[in-house]
PDB file of C-alpha atoms in Angstrom:
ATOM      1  CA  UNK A 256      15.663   5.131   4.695  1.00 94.00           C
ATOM      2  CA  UNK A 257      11.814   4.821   5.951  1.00 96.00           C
ATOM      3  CA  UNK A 258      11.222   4.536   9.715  1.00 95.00           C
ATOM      4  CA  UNK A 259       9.872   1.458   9.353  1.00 95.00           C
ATOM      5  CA  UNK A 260      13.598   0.569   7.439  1.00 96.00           C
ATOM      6  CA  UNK A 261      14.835   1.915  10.984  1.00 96.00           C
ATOM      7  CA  UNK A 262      12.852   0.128  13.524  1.00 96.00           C
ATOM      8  CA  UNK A 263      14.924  -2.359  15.365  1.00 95.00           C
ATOM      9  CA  UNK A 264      13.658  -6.464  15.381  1.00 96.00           C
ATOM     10  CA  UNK A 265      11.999  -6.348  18.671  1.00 96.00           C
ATOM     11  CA  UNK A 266       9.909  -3.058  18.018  1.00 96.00           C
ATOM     12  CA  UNK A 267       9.239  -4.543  14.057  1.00 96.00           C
ATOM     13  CA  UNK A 268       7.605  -7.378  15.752  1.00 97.00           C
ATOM     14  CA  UNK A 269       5.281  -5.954  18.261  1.00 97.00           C
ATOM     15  CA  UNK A 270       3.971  -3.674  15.571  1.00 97.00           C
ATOM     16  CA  UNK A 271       2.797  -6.965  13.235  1.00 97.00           C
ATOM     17  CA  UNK A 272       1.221  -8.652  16.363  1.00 97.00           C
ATOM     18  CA  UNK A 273      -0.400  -4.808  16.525  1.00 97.00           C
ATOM     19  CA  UNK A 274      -1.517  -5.091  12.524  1.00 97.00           C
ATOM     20  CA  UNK A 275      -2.526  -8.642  13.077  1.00 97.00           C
ATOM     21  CA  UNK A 276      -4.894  -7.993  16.412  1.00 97.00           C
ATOM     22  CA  UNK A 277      -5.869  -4.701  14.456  1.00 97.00           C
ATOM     23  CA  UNK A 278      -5.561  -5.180  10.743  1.00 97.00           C
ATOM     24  CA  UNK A 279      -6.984  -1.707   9.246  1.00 97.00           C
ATOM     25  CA  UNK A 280      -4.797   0.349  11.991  1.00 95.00           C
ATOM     26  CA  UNK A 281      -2.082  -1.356  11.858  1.00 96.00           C
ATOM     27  CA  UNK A 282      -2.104  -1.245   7.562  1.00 97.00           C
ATOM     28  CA  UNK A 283      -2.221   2.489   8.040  1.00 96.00           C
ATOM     29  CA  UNK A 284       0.588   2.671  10.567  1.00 96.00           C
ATOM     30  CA  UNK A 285       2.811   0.638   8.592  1.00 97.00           C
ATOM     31  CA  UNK A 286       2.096   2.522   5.300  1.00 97.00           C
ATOM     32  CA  UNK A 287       2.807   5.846   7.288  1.00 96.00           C
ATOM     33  CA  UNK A 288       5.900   4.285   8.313  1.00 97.00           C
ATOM     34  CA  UNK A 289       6.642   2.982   5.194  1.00 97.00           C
ATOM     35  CA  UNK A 290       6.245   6.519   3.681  1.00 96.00           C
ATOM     36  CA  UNK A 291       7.829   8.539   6.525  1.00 94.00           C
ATOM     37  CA  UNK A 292      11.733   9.493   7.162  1.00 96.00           C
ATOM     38  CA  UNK A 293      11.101  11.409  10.367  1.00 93.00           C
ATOM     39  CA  UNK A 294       9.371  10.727  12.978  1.00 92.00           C
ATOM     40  CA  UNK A 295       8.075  14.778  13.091  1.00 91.00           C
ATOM     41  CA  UNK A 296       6.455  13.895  10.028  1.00 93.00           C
ATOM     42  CA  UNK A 297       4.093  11.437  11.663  1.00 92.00           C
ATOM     43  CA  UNK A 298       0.480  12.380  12.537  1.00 92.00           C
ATOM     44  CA  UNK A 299      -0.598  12.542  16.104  1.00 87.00           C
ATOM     45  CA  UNK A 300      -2.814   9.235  15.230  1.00 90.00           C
ATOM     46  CA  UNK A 301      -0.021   7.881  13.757  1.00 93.00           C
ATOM     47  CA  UNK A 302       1.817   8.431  17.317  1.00 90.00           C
ATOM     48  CA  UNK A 303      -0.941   7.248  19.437  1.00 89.00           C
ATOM     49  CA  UNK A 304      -1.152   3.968  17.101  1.00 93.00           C
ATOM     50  CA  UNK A 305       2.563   3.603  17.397  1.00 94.00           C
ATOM     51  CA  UNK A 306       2.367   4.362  21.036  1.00 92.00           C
ATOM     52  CA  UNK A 307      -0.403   1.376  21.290  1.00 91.00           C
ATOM     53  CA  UNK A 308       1.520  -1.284  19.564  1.00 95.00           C
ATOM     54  CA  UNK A 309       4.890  -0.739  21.304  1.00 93.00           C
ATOM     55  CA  UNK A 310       3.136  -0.576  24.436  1.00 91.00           C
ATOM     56  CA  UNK A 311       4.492   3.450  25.117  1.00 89.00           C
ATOM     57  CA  UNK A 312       2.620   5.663  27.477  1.00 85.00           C
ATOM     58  CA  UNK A 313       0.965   8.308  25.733  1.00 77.00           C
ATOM     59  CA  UNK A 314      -1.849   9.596  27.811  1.00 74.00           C
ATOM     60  CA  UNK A 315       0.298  12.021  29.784  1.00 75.00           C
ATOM     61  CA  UNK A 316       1.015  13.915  26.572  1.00 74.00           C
ATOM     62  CA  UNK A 317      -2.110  13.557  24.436  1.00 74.00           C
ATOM     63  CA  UNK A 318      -4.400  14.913  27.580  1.00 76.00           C
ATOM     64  CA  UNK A 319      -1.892  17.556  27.645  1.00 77.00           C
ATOM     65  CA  UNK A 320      -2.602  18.465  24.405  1.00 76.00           C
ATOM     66  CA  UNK A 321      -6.284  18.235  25.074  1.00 78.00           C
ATOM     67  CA  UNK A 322      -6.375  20.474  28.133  1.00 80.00           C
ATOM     68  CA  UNK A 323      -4.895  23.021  25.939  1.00 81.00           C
ATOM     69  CA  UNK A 324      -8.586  23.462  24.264  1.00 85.00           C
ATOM     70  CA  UNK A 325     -10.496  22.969  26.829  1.00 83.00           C
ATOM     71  CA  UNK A 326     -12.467  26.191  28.788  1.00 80.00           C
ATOM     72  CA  UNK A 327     -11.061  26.766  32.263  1.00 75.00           C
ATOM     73  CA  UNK A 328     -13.020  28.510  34.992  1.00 71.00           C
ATOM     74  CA  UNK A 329     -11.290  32.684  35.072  1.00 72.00           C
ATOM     75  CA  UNK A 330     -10.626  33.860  38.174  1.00 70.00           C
ATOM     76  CA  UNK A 331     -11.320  37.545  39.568  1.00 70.00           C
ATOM     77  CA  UNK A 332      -9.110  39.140  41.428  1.00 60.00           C
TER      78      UNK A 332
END
């Protein structure tokens, strides 16, 4: 079964209102989850898109993730 087989009524419908205010982004999210059994197989776009449309914070994460590559000042001791 496909997640988007999975997603409950509620979530199903916030994610056409997301393809219909956003047509090419939401096509690609629901062919992803069209394609997809597991949510670990999703991209991190694919999250964030998700994220968007079901109205989930995701900026605490994703700047995590972007902090990871970002210089930071070395201290001397």
């Amino acid at each position: 079964m496909t997640l988007i087989q999975k997603m409950n009524a509620d979530e199903y419908k916030k994610l056409l209102e997301f393809k219909e205010e956003f047509p090419a982004l939401g096509e690609r999210l629901v062919h992803s989850l069209s394609q997809t059994h597991s949510v670990l197989r999703l991209t991190l776009d694919d999250c964030i898109y998700l994220a968007s449309a079901l109205g989930i914070e995701y900026s605490t994460f994703y700047g995590a993730i972007l902090d990871a590559f970002q210089s930071k000042p070395t201290t001397n001791s």
